[in-house]
Every structure is written in structure tokens, then in C-alpha cells.
XYZ file of C-alpha atoms in Angstrom:
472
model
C -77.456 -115.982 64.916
C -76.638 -113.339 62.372
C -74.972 -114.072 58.994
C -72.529 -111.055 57.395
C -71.523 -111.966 53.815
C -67.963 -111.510 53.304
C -65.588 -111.938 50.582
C -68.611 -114.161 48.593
C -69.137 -116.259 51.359
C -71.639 -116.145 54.521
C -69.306 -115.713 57.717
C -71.020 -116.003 60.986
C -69.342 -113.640 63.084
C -71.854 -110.826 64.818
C -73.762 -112.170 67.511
C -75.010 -110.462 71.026
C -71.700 -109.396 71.909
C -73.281 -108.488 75.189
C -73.663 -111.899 76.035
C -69.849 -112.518 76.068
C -68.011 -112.006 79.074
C -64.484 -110.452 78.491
C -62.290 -112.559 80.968
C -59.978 -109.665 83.137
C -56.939 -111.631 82.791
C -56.666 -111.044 79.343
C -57.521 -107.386 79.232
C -54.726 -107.319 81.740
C -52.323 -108.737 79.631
C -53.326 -107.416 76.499
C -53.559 -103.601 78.212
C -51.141 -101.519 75.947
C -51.209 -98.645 74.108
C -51.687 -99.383 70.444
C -53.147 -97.309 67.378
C -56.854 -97.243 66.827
C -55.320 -97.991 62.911
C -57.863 -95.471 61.187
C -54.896 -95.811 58.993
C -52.368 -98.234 57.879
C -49.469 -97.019 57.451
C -49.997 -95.097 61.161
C -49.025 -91.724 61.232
C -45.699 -92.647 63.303
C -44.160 -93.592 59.663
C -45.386 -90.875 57.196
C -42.702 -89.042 55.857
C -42.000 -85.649 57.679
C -42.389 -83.909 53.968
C -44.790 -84.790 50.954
C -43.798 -84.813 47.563
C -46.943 -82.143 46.773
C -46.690 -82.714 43.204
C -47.038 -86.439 43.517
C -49.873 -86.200 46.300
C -51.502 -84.242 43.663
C -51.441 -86.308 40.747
C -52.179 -89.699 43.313
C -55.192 -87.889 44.025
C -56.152 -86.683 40.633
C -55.797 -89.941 39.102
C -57.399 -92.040 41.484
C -60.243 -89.509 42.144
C -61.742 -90.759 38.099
C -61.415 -94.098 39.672
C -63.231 -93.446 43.012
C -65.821 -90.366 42.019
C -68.852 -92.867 41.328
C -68.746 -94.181 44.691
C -68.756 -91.268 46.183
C -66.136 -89.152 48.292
C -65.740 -88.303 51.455
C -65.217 -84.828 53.275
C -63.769 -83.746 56.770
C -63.507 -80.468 57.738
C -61.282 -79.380 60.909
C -62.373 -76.269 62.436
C -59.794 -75.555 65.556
C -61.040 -72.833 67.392
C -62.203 -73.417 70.812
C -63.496 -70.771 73.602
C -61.435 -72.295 76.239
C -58.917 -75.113 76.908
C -59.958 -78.870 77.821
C -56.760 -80.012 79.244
C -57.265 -83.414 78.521
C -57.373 -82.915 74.520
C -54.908 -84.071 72.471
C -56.213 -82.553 69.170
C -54.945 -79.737 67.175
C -57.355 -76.804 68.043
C -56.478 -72.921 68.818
C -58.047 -71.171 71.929
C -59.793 -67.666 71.257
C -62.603 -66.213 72.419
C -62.071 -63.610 69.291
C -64.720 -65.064 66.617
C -63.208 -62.836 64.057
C -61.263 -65.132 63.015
C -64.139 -67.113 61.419
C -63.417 -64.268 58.981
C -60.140 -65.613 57.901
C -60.524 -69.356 58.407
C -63.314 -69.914 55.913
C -62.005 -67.962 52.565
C -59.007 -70.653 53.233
C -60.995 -73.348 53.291
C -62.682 -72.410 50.419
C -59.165 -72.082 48.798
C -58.056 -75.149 49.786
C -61.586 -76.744 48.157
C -61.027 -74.848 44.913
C -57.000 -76.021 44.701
C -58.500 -79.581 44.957
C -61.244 -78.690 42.638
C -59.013 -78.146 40.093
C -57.567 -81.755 40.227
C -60.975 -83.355 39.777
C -61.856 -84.010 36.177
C -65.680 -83.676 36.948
C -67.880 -83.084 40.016
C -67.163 -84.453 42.544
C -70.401 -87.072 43.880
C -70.437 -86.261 48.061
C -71.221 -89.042 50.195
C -69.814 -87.780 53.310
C -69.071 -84.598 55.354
C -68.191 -84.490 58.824
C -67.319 -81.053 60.648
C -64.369 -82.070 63.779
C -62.277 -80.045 65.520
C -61.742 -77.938 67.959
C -65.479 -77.033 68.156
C -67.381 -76.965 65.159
C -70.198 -75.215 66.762
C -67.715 -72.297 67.900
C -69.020 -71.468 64.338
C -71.779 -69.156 63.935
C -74.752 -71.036 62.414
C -74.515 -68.700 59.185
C -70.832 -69.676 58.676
C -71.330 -73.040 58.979
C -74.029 -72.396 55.732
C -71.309 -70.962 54.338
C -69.108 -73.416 54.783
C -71.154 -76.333 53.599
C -73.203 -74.359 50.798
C -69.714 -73.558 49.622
C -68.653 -77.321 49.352
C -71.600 -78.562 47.969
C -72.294 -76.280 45.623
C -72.868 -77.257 42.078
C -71.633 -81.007 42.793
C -73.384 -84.256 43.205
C -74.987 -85.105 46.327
C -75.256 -89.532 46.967
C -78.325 -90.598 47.525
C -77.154 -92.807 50.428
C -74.869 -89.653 51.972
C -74.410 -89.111 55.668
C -73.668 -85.586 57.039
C -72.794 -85.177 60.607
C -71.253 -82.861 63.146
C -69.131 -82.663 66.513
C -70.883 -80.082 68.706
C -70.085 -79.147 72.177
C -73.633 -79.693 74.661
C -72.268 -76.116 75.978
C -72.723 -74.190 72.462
C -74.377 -76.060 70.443
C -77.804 -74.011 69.987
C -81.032 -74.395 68.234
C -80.448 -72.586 65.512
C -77.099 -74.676 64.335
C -78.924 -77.610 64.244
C -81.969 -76.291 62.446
C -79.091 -74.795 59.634
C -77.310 -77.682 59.429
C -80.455 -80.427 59.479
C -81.914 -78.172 56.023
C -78.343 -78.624 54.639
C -79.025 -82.809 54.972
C -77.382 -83.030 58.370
C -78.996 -85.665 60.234
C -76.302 -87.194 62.787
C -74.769 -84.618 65.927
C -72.073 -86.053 68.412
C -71.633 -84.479 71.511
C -68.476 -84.167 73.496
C -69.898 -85.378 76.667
C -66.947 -86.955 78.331
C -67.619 -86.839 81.906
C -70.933 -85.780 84.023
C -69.065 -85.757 87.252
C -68.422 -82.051 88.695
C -65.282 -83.246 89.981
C -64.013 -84.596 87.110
C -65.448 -81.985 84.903
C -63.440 -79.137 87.124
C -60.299 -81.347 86.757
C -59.984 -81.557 83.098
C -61.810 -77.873 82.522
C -64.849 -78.772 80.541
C -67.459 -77.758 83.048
C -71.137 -78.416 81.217
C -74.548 -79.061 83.452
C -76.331 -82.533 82.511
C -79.072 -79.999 81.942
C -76.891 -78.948 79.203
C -76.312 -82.200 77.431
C -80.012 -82.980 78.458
C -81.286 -80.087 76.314
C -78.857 -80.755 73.180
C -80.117 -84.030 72.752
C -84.124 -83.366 73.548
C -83.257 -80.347 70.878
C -81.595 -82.607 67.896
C -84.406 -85.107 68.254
C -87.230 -82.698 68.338
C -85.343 -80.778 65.016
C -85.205 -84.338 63.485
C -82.149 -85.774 63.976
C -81.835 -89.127 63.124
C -78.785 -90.412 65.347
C -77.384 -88.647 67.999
C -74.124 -89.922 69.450
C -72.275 -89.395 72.359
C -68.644 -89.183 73.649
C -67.462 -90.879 77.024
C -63.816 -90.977 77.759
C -62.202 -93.597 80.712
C -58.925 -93.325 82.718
C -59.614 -89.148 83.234
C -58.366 -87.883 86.805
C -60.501 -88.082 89.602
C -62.814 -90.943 87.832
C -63.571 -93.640 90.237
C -65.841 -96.046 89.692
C -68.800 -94.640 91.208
C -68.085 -91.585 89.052
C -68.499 -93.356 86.105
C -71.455 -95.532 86.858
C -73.135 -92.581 87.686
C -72.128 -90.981 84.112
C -73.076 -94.207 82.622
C -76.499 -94.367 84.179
C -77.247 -90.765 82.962
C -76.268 -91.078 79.206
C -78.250 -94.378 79.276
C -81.455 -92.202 80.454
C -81.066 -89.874 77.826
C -80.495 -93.569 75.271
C -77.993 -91.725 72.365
C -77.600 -94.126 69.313
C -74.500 -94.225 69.567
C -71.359 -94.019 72.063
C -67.637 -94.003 71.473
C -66.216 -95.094 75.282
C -62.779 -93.730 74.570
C -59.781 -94.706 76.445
C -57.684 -91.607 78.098
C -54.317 -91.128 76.535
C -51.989 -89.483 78.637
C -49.268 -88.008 76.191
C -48.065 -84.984 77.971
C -45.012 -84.768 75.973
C -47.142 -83.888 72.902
C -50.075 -82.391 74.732
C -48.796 -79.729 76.809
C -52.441 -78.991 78.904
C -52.206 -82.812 79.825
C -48.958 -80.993 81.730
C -51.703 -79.111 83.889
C -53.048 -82.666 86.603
C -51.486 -83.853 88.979
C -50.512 -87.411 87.707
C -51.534 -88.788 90.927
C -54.921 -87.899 90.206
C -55.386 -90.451 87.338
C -56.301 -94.143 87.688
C -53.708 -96.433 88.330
C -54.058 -99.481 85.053
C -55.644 -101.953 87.401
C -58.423 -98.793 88.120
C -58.605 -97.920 84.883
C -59.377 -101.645 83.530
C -62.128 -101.336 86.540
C -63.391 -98.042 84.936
C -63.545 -99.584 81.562
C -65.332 -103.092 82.414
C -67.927 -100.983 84.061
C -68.775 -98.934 81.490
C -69.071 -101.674 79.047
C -71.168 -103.862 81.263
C -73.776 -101.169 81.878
C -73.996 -100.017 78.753
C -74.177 -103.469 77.199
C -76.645 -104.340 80.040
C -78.866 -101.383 78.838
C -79.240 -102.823 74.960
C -75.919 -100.942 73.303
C -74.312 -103.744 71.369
C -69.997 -103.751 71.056
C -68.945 -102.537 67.461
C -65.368 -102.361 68.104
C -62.475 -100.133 68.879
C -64.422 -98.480 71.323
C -67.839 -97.711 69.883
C -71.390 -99.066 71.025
C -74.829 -98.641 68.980
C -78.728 -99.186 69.653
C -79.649 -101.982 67.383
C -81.834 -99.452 65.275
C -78.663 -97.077 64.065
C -76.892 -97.456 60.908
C -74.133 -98.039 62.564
C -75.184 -101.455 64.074
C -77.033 -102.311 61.012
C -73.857 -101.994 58.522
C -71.772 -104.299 60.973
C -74.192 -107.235 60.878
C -74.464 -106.231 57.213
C -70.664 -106.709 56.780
C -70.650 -103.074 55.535
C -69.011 -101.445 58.384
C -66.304 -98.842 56.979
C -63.438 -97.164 59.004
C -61.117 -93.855 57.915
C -59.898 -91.396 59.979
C -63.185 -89.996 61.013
C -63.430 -93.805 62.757
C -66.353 -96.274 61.866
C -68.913 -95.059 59.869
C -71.401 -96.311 56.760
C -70.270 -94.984 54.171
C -67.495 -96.969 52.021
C -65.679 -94.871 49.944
C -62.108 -94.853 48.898
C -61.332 -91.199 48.986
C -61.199 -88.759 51.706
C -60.940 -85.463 51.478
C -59.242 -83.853 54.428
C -59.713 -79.452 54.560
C -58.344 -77.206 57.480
C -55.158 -76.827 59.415
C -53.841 -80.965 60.416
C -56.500 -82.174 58.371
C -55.867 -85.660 56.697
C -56.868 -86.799 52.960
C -56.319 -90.146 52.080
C -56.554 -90.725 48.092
C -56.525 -94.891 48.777
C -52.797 -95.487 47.739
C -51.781 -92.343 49.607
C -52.104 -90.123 52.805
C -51.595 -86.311 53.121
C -51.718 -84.258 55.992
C -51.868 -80.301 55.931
C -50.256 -77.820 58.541
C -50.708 -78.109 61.675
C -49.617 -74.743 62.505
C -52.447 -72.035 61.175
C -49.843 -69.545 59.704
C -47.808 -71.968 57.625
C -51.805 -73.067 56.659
C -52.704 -70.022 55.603
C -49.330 -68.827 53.816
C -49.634 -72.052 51.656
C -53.036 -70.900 50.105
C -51.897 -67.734 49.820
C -49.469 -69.150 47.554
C -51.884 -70.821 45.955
C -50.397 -74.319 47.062
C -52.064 -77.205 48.354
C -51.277 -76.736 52.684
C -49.910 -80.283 52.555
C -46.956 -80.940 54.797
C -46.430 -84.523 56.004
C -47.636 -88.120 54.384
C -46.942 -91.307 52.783
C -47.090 -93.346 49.261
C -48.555 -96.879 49.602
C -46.966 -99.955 47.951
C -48.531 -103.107 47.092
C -47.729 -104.818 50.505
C -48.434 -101.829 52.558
C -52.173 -102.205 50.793
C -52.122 -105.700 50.829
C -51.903 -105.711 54.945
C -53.635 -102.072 55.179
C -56.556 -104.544 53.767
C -56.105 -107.165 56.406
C -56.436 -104.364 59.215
C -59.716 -102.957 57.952
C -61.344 -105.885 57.385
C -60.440 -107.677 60.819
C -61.527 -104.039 62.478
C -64.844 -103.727 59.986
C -65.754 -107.418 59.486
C -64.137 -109.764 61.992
C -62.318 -111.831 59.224
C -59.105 -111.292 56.642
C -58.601 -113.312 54.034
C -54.560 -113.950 52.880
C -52.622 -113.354 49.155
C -50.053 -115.955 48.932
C -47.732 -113.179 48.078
C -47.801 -112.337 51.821
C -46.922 -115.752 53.036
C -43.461 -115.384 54.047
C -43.924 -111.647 55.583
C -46.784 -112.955 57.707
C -44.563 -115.962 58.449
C -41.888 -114.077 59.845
C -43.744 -111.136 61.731
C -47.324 -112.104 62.033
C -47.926 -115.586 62.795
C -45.943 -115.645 66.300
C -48.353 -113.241 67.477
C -51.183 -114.743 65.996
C -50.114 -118.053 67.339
C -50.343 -116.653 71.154
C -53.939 -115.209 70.360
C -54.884 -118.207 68.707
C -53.738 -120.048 72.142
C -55.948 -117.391 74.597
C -58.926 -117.974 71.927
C -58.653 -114.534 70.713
C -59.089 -116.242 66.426
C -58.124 -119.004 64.738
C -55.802 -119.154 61.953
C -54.352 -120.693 58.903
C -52.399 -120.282 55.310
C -55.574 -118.936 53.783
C -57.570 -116.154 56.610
C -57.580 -115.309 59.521
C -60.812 -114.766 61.733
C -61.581 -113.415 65.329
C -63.589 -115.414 68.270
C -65.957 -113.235 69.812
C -63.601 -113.102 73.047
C -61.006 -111.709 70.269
C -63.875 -109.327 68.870
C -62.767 -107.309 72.211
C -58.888 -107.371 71.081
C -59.238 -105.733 67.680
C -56.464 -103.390 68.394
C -54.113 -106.101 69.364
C -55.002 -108.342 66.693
C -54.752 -105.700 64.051
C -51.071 -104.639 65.340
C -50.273 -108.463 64.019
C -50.431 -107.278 60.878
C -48.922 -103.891 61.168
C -45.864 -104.443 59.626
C -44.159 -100.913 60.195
C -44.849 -101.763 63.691
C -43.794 -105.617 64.044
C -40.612 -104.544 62.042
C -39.242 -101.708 64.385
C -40.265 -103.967 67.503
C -37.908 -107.102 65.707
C -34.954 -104.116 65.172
C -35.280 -103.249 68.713
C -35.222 -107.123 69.977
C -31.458 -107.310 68.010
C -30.246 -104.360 69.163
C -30.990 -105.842 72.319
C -30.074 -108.875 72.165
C -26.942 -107.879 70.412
C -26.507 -105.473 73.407
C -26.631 -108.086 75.899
């Protein structure tokens, strides 16, 4: 048994989560789309426009307050070679790598705009490249890019550095570049290994492919390589995936995020592209996903949460049993810090008691720098119970356990405690006045648990129960 101390007090929560079993009935029922709440408030309930001035001085202000602990930095780089159609992120197809050109002085803008809001240098605990496909960078631009950022400031002693690379592009010499700049964790957009599948959704890469990018970060000196998977794609079955499964557990990545296939097509106009009868009916899909979880659990990977599985030797692992398991809007990491830093067209900063998210379209990114404004467009200002219950979501997601203020009794009277009350009854957590804490069956319903105490959320479902009922 494994103690995590939490809130001052030893709280036995992370065991062998592969020695659970997750009963079907209740991933049936409790099989609905929710947030993966790398934020509270969720994006759904930003404001469409940001008071810029007042994201600036949220930011300057609680930057002194943050600085010591370290910041962290993401970095979106859109441009992708050709189109996956199941992708739901902002990213710009070209095969024209000119545009590297233009993309990076912006960037380094936007860096020196937020620069000027920092009253000393900044201390960098964490950079993480996304996109689109980082590696769609030359290897000298993604020096650039990172020399550029790091220059001059503070480097943590505990920082993390880490990239999203495509198995297709990603060559020797990026990873050598990036590994002398203190990148030691790569994760590869896998996905799928079936051909089928792979012709489907358009992202056609050889196992040899993903073989060599691994064999290559290792040999270079890489000290966790991670892996995507996604479930629910068309033309998955579940001999597909077991098959998928049984490769990536040959080549034994550190980590893997088993994502869950959102099919927005209403927002994501390639998702427009299959044939709808191609994709796994729920009942297939839940067949898909209890696979993939049993091998990999099977084969030593141990369930973090909200999708993710580590090796017992990763950082990743070790902070959860540690109780110092962080999550932001790059996801779960190790690094705790307060302040994100969010650079590139959609990016997203979040200053602790405020979110801001830039462009999304590149030419309203770039005319903003060229105005010399901060590319902010969308976002939202916390209050004191929006933190109050953004605190009970990350530590239920991070730590298994919330404790309660009594200043939230009668809002988690009125919208949390019914639902907690019917999880409480299927031995999802057990609850009272004071905290709230999950069962290891429960550890599987994070999402759903968390949504409890997503207020925005509970409040607009209550509206919609009186219109209703009024209706009727």
C-alpha cells in the first residue's frame, strides 16, 4: 500500500490500479462526453472578448507572486504537411516551410510583449512545443525558437522540456538539437498502427517508422518517451486495437495517453470527410476502450487518470504516488507551477486567477503583434468561488481527494451533493461536510466526478431542467 501526503495528512489512495476491475455497467452508464477540465472555468464559458488591459496587469501582478516557483511555457506551432482528418486542433496545412520565416519573429514578439510585464526574469520550469507538428520545424528553427525563450532567464533546476513530434518527421537531428537545449521527454502521435485505420483517418506512418523514433530518442538520451493512442477512430475493431496495443507494448514507451475519439464535425470540418458508419457504435467503443486498458495494465502501465498510463519508473507515476501530480492545459505533468505561459496562434496562458487565449486565426495573430498588442482574443477572470471549486477539480483529478471551505456549503448543497450522492451509492467516493474522496472504482470516473463540482456546468444543466419542466 502506498501513502500520498495530502493537505498535512497521509491519504491512502494510489494502489495497483491494475488490480481493480472496472465493472461495464458503470462505464455504460457513466459514458458521456464531459471536459477533460485542464481548466476550470472550461472554455465553453470564457468570454468571447478579453479585457487585454486587465489580462495584462492579472498577469503582471501575479507573475512577482508566482516567478520563484517557476513558470511554465507552451508553444503552438500549427503547420502541418498534410491533413489528419480526425484532428480537432487548430493547425494550418502547407507544405510551403517558408512560412517558418514569418511564424517565429511573432513568437518572439509575442515573448518580448510579455517580457515587458515581468518585473524580473522570468525562472523556466517548463516548455512544451504542441501543435500542429512541432517537428514540421527545421531543427535550426526550433534552436531558434527555444534559444530565443531562454535566453538570459533562469532555468529551474527541477525543469522538464518536452516535445510533440510526428514518428513520420521527426529526425535525428531534432532530437539531438533539442536534447543539448535540456529536452529530455518526446511524445509521438502514434494513434493507430492499423493500415486500415491509418488510410481512413489520413495519417499513414510504417511501425518501422514509430519503431525507429523511439530506438532513436533512447539511443540520443531521452529520458521518457511517450506515446499517443486514440479509441473510437473508424474502422477500429477490436482486433485492430489489440494488435496496436501489443505493438506499442513491444516497443514499452513510459508513458501513454489512450485518448477517447471525439467526433465534433460541426467544429472540425475534416471529421466531415468518414463515413459515420464507419465508427464504433458506444457499446464497440466501450469494447475498444476496456481492451486497451486491460492489456496495457496487464503489461505493467499503471492508470494515472483522465486517460494517461505510466511505467512505474517515469516521473509521471512517481509524482502521483507522491501526491505531486499537476494538471494545466498541456494535461498531467510534474511540474506545479501557477503560471502558464501560452505563445502562438489559439495558444492558452493561464496567470492562476485568469485565462487568455490568443487568435485562432493566423492573420488576426499576426496583425496584433504588428500592432504591438498582446494576440489575446477570448478568456475569463476568476472569482473566489470559481477558485475555490477550480481547486476541488484539480485535486480530485491530481490527488484522488478534495477537501471543502464552509463558504461552499450551500453551493455544493444545491448542485453538487445530488450527484455525489448517486456516486457515493455505485461506490464511485464517499462523502461528507468536510472532503470528498474517490474509491479506486471511482479513480476510473474522474471526469464524472469532477463535473460535480463544475458549477458553470451543473448550473446551465439546472436552467435547462426548468425550462423544461416549465415547458411541460
Amino acid at each position: 500500500m502506498t501513502t500520498v501526503m495530502l493537505f498535512g495528512k497521509t491519504h491512502v489512495y494510489f494502489r495497483k490500479m491494475k488490480s481493480v476491475a472496472v465493472l461495464p455497467a458503470l462505464i455504460e452508464k457513466y459514458n458521456k462526453p464531459l471536459p477533460r477540465y485542464t481548466s476550470y472555468p472550461t472554455v465553453p464559458y470564457w468570454e468571447e472578448t478579453i479585457d487585454a488591459a486587465k489580462w495584462a496587469g492579472t498577469f503582471s501582478n501575479n507573475f512577482i507572486r508566482d516567478n520563484n516557483d517557476g513558470i511554465s511555457i507552451y508553444i503552438h506551432l500549427p503547420f502541418c504537411e498534410s491533413l489528419c482528418t480526425y484532428c480537432g486542433c487548430n493547425k494550418k496545412i502547407t507544405t510551403n516551410h517558408k512560412v517558418e520565416e514569418t511564424y517565429i519573429p511573432a513568437l518572439e514578439k509575442e515573448w518580448s510583449l510579455y517580457k515587458t510585464l515581468m518585473h524580473e526574469k522570468p525562472c523556466i520550469r517548463e516548455i512544451h512545443l504542441g501543435g500542429g507538428t512541432p517537428t514540421f520545424f527545421s531543427p535550426a528553427n526550433l534552436e531558434r525558437i527555444i534559444t530565443t525563450i531562454t535566453a538570459g532567464n533562469t532555468i529551474h533546476e527541477q525543469h522538464e522540456f518536452s516535445i510533440e513530434g510526428h514518428p513520420n518527421n521527426t529526425t535525428k537531428e531534432h532530437l539531438e538539437v533539442l536534447y543539448r537545449l535540456g529536452f529530455r521527454r518526446v511524445s509521438f502521435g502514434v494513434q493507430d498502427n492499423d493500415p486500415l485505420v491509418q488510410h481512413v483517418i489520413n495519417r499513414v506512418q510504417p511501425f518501422e517508422n514509430v519503431q525507429r523514433a523511439i530506438t532513436t530518442a533512447r539511443h540520443i538520451g531521452y529520458t521518457s518517451v511517450n506515446f499517443d493512442l486514440i479509441y473510437g477512430l473508424p474502422k477500429q475493431t477490436t482486433e485492430s486495437i489489440t494488435r496496436t496495443i501489443q505493438q506499442v507494448i513491444e516497443l514499452k514507451p513510459d508513458r501513454i495517453a489512450f485518448y477517447s475519439y471525439a467526433h465534433v464535425p460541426w467544429t472540425s470540418r475534416a471529421q466531415r470527410l468518414f463515413d459515420e458508419d464507419d465508427l464504433p457504435g458506444a457499446a464497440e467503443k466501450m469494447a475498444l476502450y476496456l481492451t486497451g486498458k486491460q492489456l496495457l495494465t496487464e503489461a505493467g502501465y499503471y492508470d494515472i487518470g483522465m486517460d494517461h498510463f505510466s511505467l512505474p519508473h517515469d516521473d509521471l507515476y512517481k509524482a502521483r504516488i507522491k501526491g505531486k501530480l499537476h494538471r494545466n492545459f498541456m494535461g498531467y505533468t510534474t511540474q506545479s507551477t501557477n503560471m502558464l505561459v501560452g505563445l502562438g496562434v489559439s495558444a492558452i496562458s493561464d496567470a492562476g486567477t485568469a485565462f487568455a487565449q490568443n487568435e485562432k486565426k493566423l492573420d488576426l495573430y499576426y496583425l496584433a503583434l504588428e500592432e504591438n498588442r498582446l494576440p489575446v482574443r477570448k478568456g475569463y477572470f476568476l472569482n473566489e468561488e470559481d477558485l475555490d471549486f477550480k481547486q476541488n477539480i484539480r485535486d480530485l483529478s491530481c490527488h484522488g481527494r478534495t477537501s471543502f471551505k464552509a463558504a461552499q456549503y450551500a453551493l455544493l448543497q444545491e448542485y453538487s451533493m445530488p450527484a455525489l450522492e448517486e456516486f457515493e451509492h455505485d461506490g464511485l467516493l464517499t462523502y461528507d461536510a468536510d472532503a470528498c474522496t474517490l474509491t479506486q472504482q471511482g479513480h476510473y470516473f474522474i471526469r464524472n466526478i469532477c463535473s460535480a463540482f463544475d458549477l458553470h456546468l451543473q448550473r446551465s444543466r439546472h436552467t435547462s431542467q426548468q425550462m423544461f419542466s416549465k415547458a411541460i
